[in-house]
Amino acid sequence: MQILGVDIGGSGIKGAIVDTLTGELVTERLRIGTPQPATPEAIAAVLAQLVLHFNWNGPVGCGFPAAIQQGVVRTAANISKSFIGADIDKLFSDATNCDCHNLNDADAAGMAEMHFGEGAGQAGVVLLVTIGTGLGTALFTDGNLLPNTELGHLYLENGLEAERYASDAARKLEDLGWKSWGNRFNIYLSTMEKLFWPDLIILGGGASKKFDKFKTQLAVNTPVKPAAFLNQAGIVGAAFYAKSKVI
Ligand code: BGC
């Protein structure tokens, strides 16, 4: 089954048609810059553009950077606060004339990794952390997702919110080298390890491509792997999620 998968981020909105049996992209990826201000209506208009570009009239799955309950946005750490309370399943479906199914972006990336990537066949507890503007998390037990874990907002023992201390945005903002940022990220992963005892940690998002530059700083006992899907995890996972809503 083919589904249009979309990854909605703070700087870009990316989409492609996905074969949900294999996890492969059937088309090229299209990226449209996130409109500013990124209001619900402006994002809905970009989705309509994507649907038109792919000449699509089937289901759509969207990964969105917030906690989402039954299509309603509950948080807004790095997006316009005007999203809070918005029913984006309805808003995006109305704007595109397609059935749109939204889930948290890190949960989407995690679903792709669990079904087609580094987490495939992995029993026990798997924690996926996406490292980007925010720190996103997806938590699985025996392949089942506990949705909307917002563990990037946890406060560390140093009193700082993890996302502000150890995200890729913090690295850029404070102009940190990969090793000193890696030391910070190690504090975050060690905290996660102590609290959740995962059997495997998967790192996704932009910074995971630089895994070789900071892996020596990671001192956790849990095996840590960079995600198999780099740019595509959100798109593939969102499409996979939408499939589960359709059939
Ligand atoms: C948001 C999460 C999101 C993560 C990655 C965080 O700021 O609260 O919902 O998954 O950023 O985009």
PDB file of C-alpha atoms and ligand atoms in Angstrom:
ATOM      1  CA  MET A   1       0.000   0.000   0.000  1.00  0.00           C
ATOM      2  CA  GLN A   2       1.297   3.453  -0.918  1.00  0.00           C
ATOM      3  CA  ILE A   3       0.813   6.453   1.375  1.00  0.00           C
ATOM      4  CA  LEU A   4       2.039  10.042   1.250  1.00  0.00           C
ATOM      5  CA  GLY A   5       4.372  10.511   4.213  1.00  0.00           C
ATOM      6  CA  VAL A   6       5.198  14.006   5.476  1.00  0.00           C
ATOM      7  CA  ASP A   7       7.700  15.241   8.042  1.00  0.00           C
ATOM      8  CA  ILE A   8       6.785  18.677   9.403  1.00  0.00           C
ATOM      9  CA  GLY A   9       9.725  20.500  10.939  1.00  0.00           C
ATOM     10  CA  GLY A  10      10.652  23.994  12.064  1.00  0.00           C
ATOM     11  CA  SER A  11      12.675  24.766   8.934  1.00  0.00           C
ATOM     12  CA  GLY A  12      11.315  22.405   6.281  1.00  0.00           C
ATOM     13  CA  ILE A  13       8.288  20.304   5.395  1.00  0.00           C
ATOM     14  CA  LYS A  14       9.309  17.171   3.505  1.00  0.00           C
ATOM     15  CA  GLY A  15       7.137  14.639   1.742  1.00  0.00           C
ATOM     16  CA  ALA A  16       7.324  11.574  -0.484  1.00  0.00           C
ATOM     17  CA  ILE A  17       5.104   8.670  -1.417  1.00  0.00           C
ATOM     18  CA  VAL A  18       6.097   5.604   0.574  1.00  0.00           C
ATOM     19  CA  ASP A  19       5.654   1.899  -0.088  1.00  0.00           C
ATOM     20  CA  THR A  20       4.475   0.902   3.392  1.00  0.00           C
ATOM     21  CA  LEU A  21       5.335  -2.767   2.832  1.00  0.00           C
ATOM     22  CA  THR A  22       9.027  -2.169   2.216  1.00  0.00           C
ATOM     23  CA  GLY A  23       9.539   1.259   3.822  1.00  0.00           C
ATOM     24  CA  GLU A  24      11.011   2.564   0.570  1.00  0.00           C
ATOM     25  CA  LEU A  25      10.280   5.892  -1.051  1.00  0.00           C
ATOM     26  CA  VAL A  26       8.454   5.482  -4.350  1.00  0.00           C
ATOM     27  CA  THR A  27       9.068   9.094  -5.411  1.00  0.00           C
ATOM     28  CA  GLU A  28      11.733  11.739  -4.923  1.00  0.00           C
ATOM     29  CA  ARG A  29      11.419  13.702  -1.712  1.00  0.00           C
ATOM     30  CA  LEU A  30      10.017  17.220  -1.988  1.00  0.00           C
ATOM     31  CA  ARG A  31      11.076  19.791   0.604  1.00  0.00           C
ATOM     32  CA  ILE A  32       9.249  23.081   1.040  1.00  0.00           C
ATOM     33  CA  GLY A  33      10.548  25.685   3.500  1.00  0.00           C
ATOM     34  CA  THR A  34       8.362  26.044   6.577  1.00  0.00           C
ATOM     35  CA  PRO A  35       6.397  29.289   6.204  1.00  0.00           C
ATOM     36  CA  GLN A  36       6.998  32.004   8.789  1.00  0.00           C
ATOM     37  CA  PRO A  37       5.029  32.564  10.901  1.00  0.00           C
ATOM     38  CA  ALA A  38       4.305  28.832  10.946  1.00  0.00           C
ATOM     39  CA  THR A  39       0.638  29.127  11.838  1.00  0.00           C
ATOM     40  CA  PRO A  40      -1.734  26.139  11.522  1.00  0.00           C
ATOM     41  CA  GLU A  41      -3.297  27.661   8.383  1.00  0.00           C
ATOM     42  CA  ALA A  42       0.099  28.346   6.756  1.00  0.00           C
ATOM     43  CA  ILE A  43       1.275  24.762   7.378  1.00  0.00           C
ATOM     44  CA  ALA A  44      -2.046  23.409   6.088  1.00  0.00           C
ATOM     45  CA  ALA A  45      -1.501  25.403   2.877  1.00  0.00           C
ATOM     46  CA  VAL A  46       1.937  23.798   2.393  1.00  0.00           C
ATOM     47  CA  LEU A  47       0.385  20.362   2.840  1.00  0.00           C
ATOM     48  CA  ALA A  48      -2.140  21.213   0.152  1.00  0.00           C
ATOM     49  CA  GLN A  49       0.815  22.156  -2.084  1.00  0.00           C
ATOM     50  CA  LEU A  50       2.493  18.799  -1.412  1.00  0.00           C
ATOM     51  CA  VAL A  51      -0.686  16.889  -2.191  1.00  0.00           C
ATOM     52  CA  LEU A  52      -1.020  18.799  -5.452  1.00  0.00           C
ATOM     53  CA  HIS A  53       2.638  18.213  -6.367  1.00  0.00           C
ATOM     54  CA  PHE A  54       2.283  14.443  -5.909  1.00  0.00           C
ATOM     55  CA  ASN A  55      -1.162  14.497  -7.523  1.00  0.00           C
ATOM     56  CA  TRP A  56      -2.239  12.565  -4.452  1.00  0.00           C
ATOM     57  CA  ASN A  57      -5.742  11.611  -3.338  1.00  0.00           C
ATOM     58  CA  GLY A  58      -5.096   8.837  -0.811  1.00  0.00           C
ATOM     59  CA  PRO A  59      -4.276   8.834   2.914  1.00  0.00           C
ATOM     60  CA  VAL A  60      -1.536  11.076   4.313  1.00  0.00           C
ATOM     61  CA  GLY A  61       0.603  10.475   7.405  1.00  0.00           C
ATOM     62  CA  CYS A  62       2.333  13.461   9.058  1.00  0.00           C
ATOM     63  CA  GLY A  63       5.004  13.560  11.737  1.00  0.00           C
ATOM     64  CA  PHE A  64       4.606  16.752  13.756  1.00  0.00           C
ATOM     65  CA  PRO A  65       6.966  18.180  16.443  1.00  0.00           C
ATOM     66  CA  ALA A  66       4.547  18.106  19.387  1.00  0.00           C
ATOM     67  CA  ALA A  67       2.592  15.765  21.618  1.00  0.00           C
ATOM     68  CA  ILE A  68      -0.571  14.815  19.715  1.00  0.00           C
ATOM     69  CA  GLN A  69      -3.656  13.135  21.131  1.00  0.00           C
ATOM     70  CA  GLN A  70      -6.272  11.921  18.640  1.00  0.00           C
ATOM     71  CA  GLY A  71      -5.155  14.544  16.141  1.00  0.00           C
ATOM     72  CA  VAL A  72      -5.106  17.418  18.642  1.00  0.00           C
ATOM     73  CA  VAL A  73      -1.829  19.275  19.342  1.00  0.00           C
ATOM     74  CA  ARG A  74      -1.046  19.481  23.055  1.00  0.00           C
ATOM     75  CA  THR A  75       2.414  21.105  23.250  1.00  0.00           C
ATOM     76  CA  ALA A  76       4.401  23.704  21.309  1.00  0.00           C
ATOM     77  CA  ALA A  77       8.067  23.788  22.347  1.00  0.00           C
ATOM     78  CA  ASN A  78       9.528  24.809  18.975  1.00  0.00           C
ATOM     79  CA  ILE A  79       6.409  25.685  16.977  1.00  0.00           C
ATOM     80  CA  SER A  80       3.844  28.467  17.038  1.00  0.00           C
ATOM     81  CA  LYS A  81       1.856  28.441  20.276  1.00  0.00           C
ATOM     82  CA  SER A  82      -1.253  28.933  18.153  1.00  0.00           C
ATOM     83  CA  PHE A  83      -1.118  25.182  17.433  1.00  0.00           C
ATOM     84  CA  ILE A  84      -2.051  24.266  21.000  1.00  0.00           C
ATOM     85  CA  GLY A  85      -5.540  22.780  20.980  1.00  0.00           C
ATOM     86  CA  ALA A  86      -5.721  22.676  17.172  1.00  0.00           C
ATOM     87  CA  ASP A  87      -7.272  19.531  15.685  1.00  0.00           C
ATOM     88  CA  ILE A  88      -4.698  19.125  12.925  1.00  0.00           C
ATOM     89  CA  ASP A  89      -6.153  15.820  11.684  1.00  0.00           C
ATOM     90  CA  LYS A  90      -9.243  17.834  10.767  1.00  0.00           C
ATOM     91  CA  LEU A  91      -7.486  21.025   9.668  1.00  0.00           C
ATOM     92  CA  PHE A  92      -5.022  19.223   7.370  1.00  0.00           C
ATOM     93  CA  SER A  93      -7.706  16.853   6.016  1.00  0.00           C
ATOM     94  CA  ASP A  94      -9.952  19.802   5.150  1.00  0.00           C
ATOM     95  CA  ALA A  95      -7.088  21.670   3.460  1.00  0.00           C
ATOM     96  CA  THR A  96      -5.936  18.705   1.357  1.00  0.00           C
ATOM     97  CA  ASN A  97      -9.178  16.780   0.770  1.00  0.00           C
ATOM     98  CA  CYS A  98      -7.239  13.697   1.900  1.00  0.00           C
ATOM     99  CA  ASP A  99      -7.453  11.781   5.173  1.00  0.00           C
ATOM    100  CA  CYS A 100      -4.532  13.109   7.229  1.00  0.00           C
ATOM    101  CA  HIS A 101      -3.252  11.238  10.281  1.00  0.00           C
ATOM    102  CA  ASN A 102      -0.785  13.058  12.534  1.00  0.00           C
ATOM    103  CA  LEU A 103       1.590  11.733  15.140  1.00  0.00           C
ATOM    104  CA  ASN A 104       4.596  13.037  17.044  1.00  0.00           C
ATOM    105  CA  ASP A 105       7.652  13.337  14.767  1.00  0.00           C
ATOM    106  CA  ALA A 106       9.987  11.287  16.978  1.00  0.00           C
ATOM    107  CA  ASP A 107       7.320   8.574  17.297  1.00  0.00           C
ATOM    108  CA  ALA A 108       7.134   8.530  13.494  1.00  0.00           C
ATOM    109  CA  ALA A 109      10.918   8.182  13.167  1.00  0.00           C
ATOM    110  CA  GLY A 110      10.850   5.448  15.800  1.00  0.00           C
ATOM    111  CA  MET A 111       8.174   3.494  13.948  1.00  0.00           C
ATOM    112  CA  ALA A 112      10.305   3.541  10.796  1.00  0.00           C
ATOM    113  CA  GLU A 113      13.350   2.292  12.696  1.00  0.00           C
ATOM    114  CA  MET A 114      11.419  -0.422  14.536  1.00  0.00           C
ATOM    115  CA  HIS A 115       9.814  -1.793  11.394  1.00  0.00           C
ATOM    116  CA  PHE A 116      12.459  -1.321   8.737  1.00  0.00           C
ATOM    117  CA  GLY A 117      15.659  -0.101  10.417  1.00  0.00           C
ATOM    118  CA  GLU A 118      17.948  -0.657  13.401  1.00  0.00           C
ATOM    119  CA  GLY A 119      15.135  -1.696  15.745  1.00  0.00           C
ATOM    120  CA  ALA A 120      13.660  -4.381  13.484  1.00  0.00           C
ATOM    121  CA  GLY A 121      13.179  -7.592  15.443  1.00  0.00           C
ATOM    122  CA  GLN A 122      14.559  -6.049  18.646  1.00  0.00           C
ATOM    123  CA  ALA A 123      12.813  -7.353  21.763  1.00  0.00           C
ATOM    124  CA  GLY A 124      12.641  -5.497  25.065  1.00  0.00           C
ATOM    125  CA  VAL A 125      12.874  -1.750  25.526  1.00  0.00           C
ATOM    126  CA  VAL A 126      14.130   0.479  22.714  1.00  0.00           C
ATOM    127  CA  LEU A 127      14.603   4.218  23.123  1.00  0.00           C
ATOM    128  CA  LEU A 128      14.980   6.360  20.032  1.00  0.00           C
ATOM    129  CA  VAL A 129      16.261   9.905  20.494  1.00  0.00           C
ATOM    130  CA  THR A 130      16.099  12.386  17.616  1.00  0.00           C
ATOM    131  CA  ILE A 131      18.702  15.107  17.874  1.00  0.00           C
ATOM    132  CA  GLY A 132      17.700  18.308  16.110  1.00  0.00           C
ATOM    133  CA  THR A 133      16.254  21.674  17.103  1.00  0.00           C
ATOM    134  CA  GLY A 134      14.564  19.751  19.872  1.00  0.00           C
ATOM    135  CA  LEU A 135      15.328  16.423  21.521  1.00  0.00           C
ATOM    136  CA  GLY A 136      12.549  14.049  20.511  1.00  0.00           C
ATOM    137  CA  THR A 137      12.001  10.611  22.022  1.00  0.00           C
ATOM    138  CA  ALA A 138      10.138   7.435  21.112  1.00  0.00           C
ATOM    139  CA  LEU A 139       9.906   4.545  23.568  1.00  0.00           C
ATOM    140  CA  PHE A 140       9.047   0.958  22.572  1.00  0.00           C
ATOM    141  CA  THR A 141       8.599  -2.257  24.453  1.00  0.00           C
ATOM    142  CA  ASP A 142       8.664  -5.421  22.340  1.00  0.00           C
ATOM    143  CA  GLY A 143       7.979  -3.220  19.322  1.00  0.00           C
ATOM    144  CA  ASN A 144       4.983  -1.451  20.877  1.00  0.00           C
ATOM    145  CA  LEU A 145       5.098   2.322  21.096  1.00  0.00           C
ATOM    146  CA  LEU A 146       4.249   4.307  24.209  1.00  0.00           C
ATOM    147  CA  PRO A 147       3.233   7.490  22.357  1.00  0.00           C
ATOM    148  CA  ASN A 148       4.118  11.098  23.145  1.00  0.00           C
ATOM    149  CA  THR A 149       7.018  10.598  25.531  1.00  0.00           C
ATOM    150  CA  GLU A 150       8.414  14.134  25.810  1.00  0.00           C
ATOM    151  CA  LEU A 151      11.677  13.112  27.419  1.00  0.00           C
ATOM    152  CA  GLY A 152      13.673  15.910  25.849  1.00  0.00           C
ATOM    153  CA  HIS A 153      11.981  18.183  28.360  1.00  0.00           C
ATOM    154  CA  LEU A 154      13.269  16.288  31.360  1.00  0.00           C
ATOM    155  CA  TYR A 155      15.410  18.272  33.807  1.00  0.00           C
ATOM    156  CA  LEU A 156      18.890  16.903  34.352  1.00  0.00           C
ATOM    157  CA  GLU A 157      20.759  16.775  37.649  1.00  0.00           C
ATOM    158  CA  ASN A 158      22.521  20.015  36.678  1.00  0.00           C
ATOM    159  CA  GLY A 159      19.111  21.709  36.829  1.00  0.00           C
ATOM    160  CA  LEU A 160      18.875  22.301  33.064  1.00  0.00           C
ATOM    161  CA  GLU A 161      16.215  21.114  30.677  1.00  0.00           C
ATOM    162  CA  ALA A 162      17.806  18.392  28.493  1.00  0.00           C
ATOM    163  CA  GLU A 163      16.631  19.952  25.215  1.00  0.00           C
ATOM    164  CA  ARG A 164      18.220  23.302  26.066  1.00  0.00           C
ATOM    165  CA  TYR A 165      21.461  21.674  27.168  1.00  0.00           C
ATOM    166  CA  ALA A 166      22.067  18.847  24.702  1.00  0.00           C
ATOM    167  CA  SER A 167      20.057  19.373  21.488  1.00  0.00           C
ATOM    168  CA  ASP A 168      21.721  20.135  18.164  1.00  0.00           C
ATOM    169  CA  ALA A 169      20.328  23.658  18.473  1.00  0.00           C
ATOM    170  CA  ALA A 170      22.239  24.061  21.780  1.00  0.00           C
ATOM    171  CA  ARG A 171      25.429  22.805  20.084  1.00  0.00           C
ATOM    172  CA  LYS A 172      25.075  25.390  17.332  1.00  0.00           C
ATOM    173  CA  LEU A 173      23.991  28.205  19.619  1.00  0.00           C
ATOM    174  CA  GLU A 174      26.912  27.724  21.962  1.00  0.00           C
ATOM    175  CA  ASP A 175      29.320  26.835  19.165  1.00  0.00           C
ATOM    176  CA  LEU A 176      30.346  23.583  20.861  1.00  0.00           C
ATOM    177  CA  GLY A 177      32.743  21.095  19.275  1.00  0.00           C
ATOM    178  CA  TRP A 178      31.434  17.554  18.764  1.00  0.00           C
ATOM    179  CA  LYS A 179      33.410  16.262  21.751  1.00  0.00           C
ATOM    180  CA  SER A 180      32.170  18.828  24.263  1.00  0.00           C
ATOM    181  CA  TRP A 181      28.632  18.516  22.932  1.00  0.00           C
ATOM    182  CA  GLY A 182      29.086  14.717  23.091  1.00  0.00           C
ATOM    183  CA  ASN A 183      29.915  15.011  26.800  1.00  0.00           C
ATOM    184  CA  ARG A 184      26.646  16.841  27.343  1.00  0.00           C
ATOM    185  CA  PHE A 185      24.696  14.308  25.315  1.00  0.00           C
ATOM    186  CA  ASN A 186      26.332  11.548  27.351  1.00  0.00           C
ATOM    187  CA  ILE A 187      24.862  13.086  30.514  1.00  0.00           C
ATOM    188  CA  TYR A 188      21.446  12.975  28.868  1.00  0.00           C
ATOM    189  CA  LEU A 189      21.781   9.364  27.684  1.00  0.00           C
ATOM    190  CA  SER A 190      23.138   8.258  31.078  1.00  0.00           C
ATOM    191  CA  THR A 191      20.069   9.800  32.710  1.00  0.00           C
ATOM    192  CA  MET A 192      17.784   7.997  30.238  1.00  0.00           C
ATOM    193  CA  GLU A 193      19.618   4.741  30.908  1.00  0.00           C
ATOM    194  CA  LYS A 194      19.201   5.075  34.658  1.00  0.00           C
ATOM    195  CA  LEU A 195      15.486   5.811  34.347  1.00  0.00           C
ATOM    196  CA  PHE A 196      14.349   3.456  31.575  1.00  0.00           C
ATOM    197  CA  TRP A 197      16.925   0.642  31.300  1.00  0.00           C
ATOM    198  CA  PRO A 198      16.646   0.305  27.522  1.00  0.00           C
ATOM    199  CA  ASP A 199      18.096  -2.711  25.685  1.00  0.00           C
ATOM    200  CA  LEU A 200      18.971  -0.544  22.706  1.00  0.00           C
ATOM    201  CA  ILE A 201      19.273   3.190  22.076  1.00  0.00           C
ATOM    202  CA  ILE A 202      18.886   4.479  18.507  1.00  0.00           C
ATOM    203  CA  LEU A 203      19.945   8.017  17.599  1.00  0.00           C
ATOM    204  CA  GLY A 204      18.132   9.819  14.806  1.00  0.00           C
ATOM    205  CA  GLY A 205      17.827  13.364  13.489  1.00  0.00           C
ATOM    206  CA  GLY A 206      20.446  15.541  11.783  1.00  0.00           C
ATOM    207  CA  ALA A 207      23.226  15.077  14.358  1.00  0.00           C
ATOM    208  CA  SER A 208      23.058  11.271  14.145  1.00  0.00           C
ATOM    209  CA  LYS A 209      24.880  11.564  10.812  1.00  0.00           C
ATOM    210  CA  LYS A 210      27.897  12.792  12.808  1.00  0.00           C
ATOM    211  CA  PHE A 211      27.802   9.815  15.197  1.00  0.00           C
ATOM    212  CA  ASP A 212      31.478   9.028  14.537  1.00  0.00           C
ATOM    213  CA  LYS A 213      32.465  12.452  15.828  1.00  0.00           C
ATOM    214  CA  PHE A 214      30.916  12.038  19.278  1.00  0.00           C
ATOM    215  CA  LYS A 215      30.501   8.281  19.891  1.00  0.00           C
ATOM    216  CA  THR A 216      33.702   8.064  21.947  1.00  0.00           C
ATOM    217  CA  GLN A 217      32.173  10.449  24.499  1.00  0.00           C
ATOM    218  CA  LEU A 218      29.232   8.113  25.168  1.00  0.00           C
ATOM    219  CA  ALA A 219      29.824   6.043  28.285  1.00  0.00           C
ATOM    220  CA  VAL A 220      26.474   4.266  28.634  1.00  0.00           C
ATOM    221  CA  ASN A 221      26.321   0.472  28.942  1.00  0.00           C
ATOM    222  CA  THR A 222      23.361   0.178  26.569  1.00  0.00           C
ATOM    223  CA  PRO A 223      24.287  -0.430  22.913  1.00  0.00           C
ATOM    224  CA  VAL A 224      23.865   2.808  20.936  1.00  0.00           C
ATOM    225  CA  LYS A 225      23.362   2.821  17.154  1.00  0.00           C
ATOM    226  CA  PRO A 226      22.780   5.625  14.682  1.00  0.00           C
ATOM    227  CA  ALA A 227      19.448   5.323  12.858  1.00  0.00           C
ATOM    228  CA  ALA A 228      19.395   3.380   9.593  1.00  0.00           C
ATOM    229  CA  PHE A 229      17.094   5.962   8.056  1.00  0.00           C
ATOM    230  CA  LEU A 230      18.703   9.369   8.111  1.00  0.00           C
ATOM    231  CA  ASN A 231      16.551  12.018   6.443  1.00  0.00           C
ATOM    232  CA  GLN A 232      13.693   9.710   5.638  1.00  0.00           C
ATOM    233  CA  ALA A 233      12.697   8.207   8.973  1.00  0.00           C
ATOM    234  CA  GLY A 234       9.960  10.753   9.711  1.00  0.00           C
ATOM    235  CA  ILE A 235       8.408  10.411   6.262  1.00  0.00           C
ATOM    236  CA  VAL A 236       8.469   6.609   6.249  1.00  0.00           C
ATOM    237  CA  GLY A 237       7.206   6.268   9.833  1.00  0.00           C
ATOM    238  CA  ALA A 238       4.374   8.749   9.297  1.00  0.00           C
ATOM    239  CA  ALA A 239       3.205   6.822   6.232  1.00  0.00           C
ATOM    240  CA  PHE A 240       3.429   3.561   8.159  1.00  0.00           C
ATOM    241  CA  TYR A 241       1.354   5.044  10.979  1.00  0.00           C
ATOM    242  CA  ALA A 242      -1.311   6.294   8.562  1.00  0.00           C
ATOM    243  CA  LYS A 243      -1.569   2.783   7.128  1.00  0.00           C
ATOM    244  CA  SER A 244      -2.431   1.438  10.576  1.00  0.00           C
ATOM    245  CA  LYS A 245      -5.246   4.013  10.755  1.00  0.00           C
ATOM    246  CA  VAL A 246      -6.644   3.116   7.346  1.00  0.00           C
ATOM    247  CA  ILE A 247      -6.763  -0.687   7.478  1.00  0.00           C
TER     248      ILE A 247
HETATM  249  C1  BGC B   1       8.941  18.511  21.123  1.00  0.00           C
HETATM  250  C2  BGC B   1       8.686  17.077  20.764  1.00  0.00           C
HETATM  251  C3  BGC B   1       9.400  16.742  19.450  1.00  0.00           C
HETATM  252  C4  BGC B   1      10.867  17.109  19.526  1.00  0.00           C
HETATM  253  C5  BGC B   1      11.588  16.873  18.216  1.00  0.00           C
HETATM  254  C6  BGC B   1      10.431  18.770  21.157  1.00  0.00           C
HETATM  255  O1  BGC B   1      10.675  20.111  21.478  1.00  0.00           O
HETATM  256  O2  BGC B   1       8.395  18.815  22.402  1.00  0.00           O
HETATM  257  O3  BGC B   1       7.314  16.846  20.632  1.00  0.00           O
HETATM  258  O4  BGC B   1       9.265  15.373  19.189  1.00  0.00           O
HETATM  259  O5  BGC B   1      11.015  18.469  19.896  1.00  0.00           O
HETATM  260  O6  BGC B   1      11.051  17.637  17.186  1.00  0.00           O
END
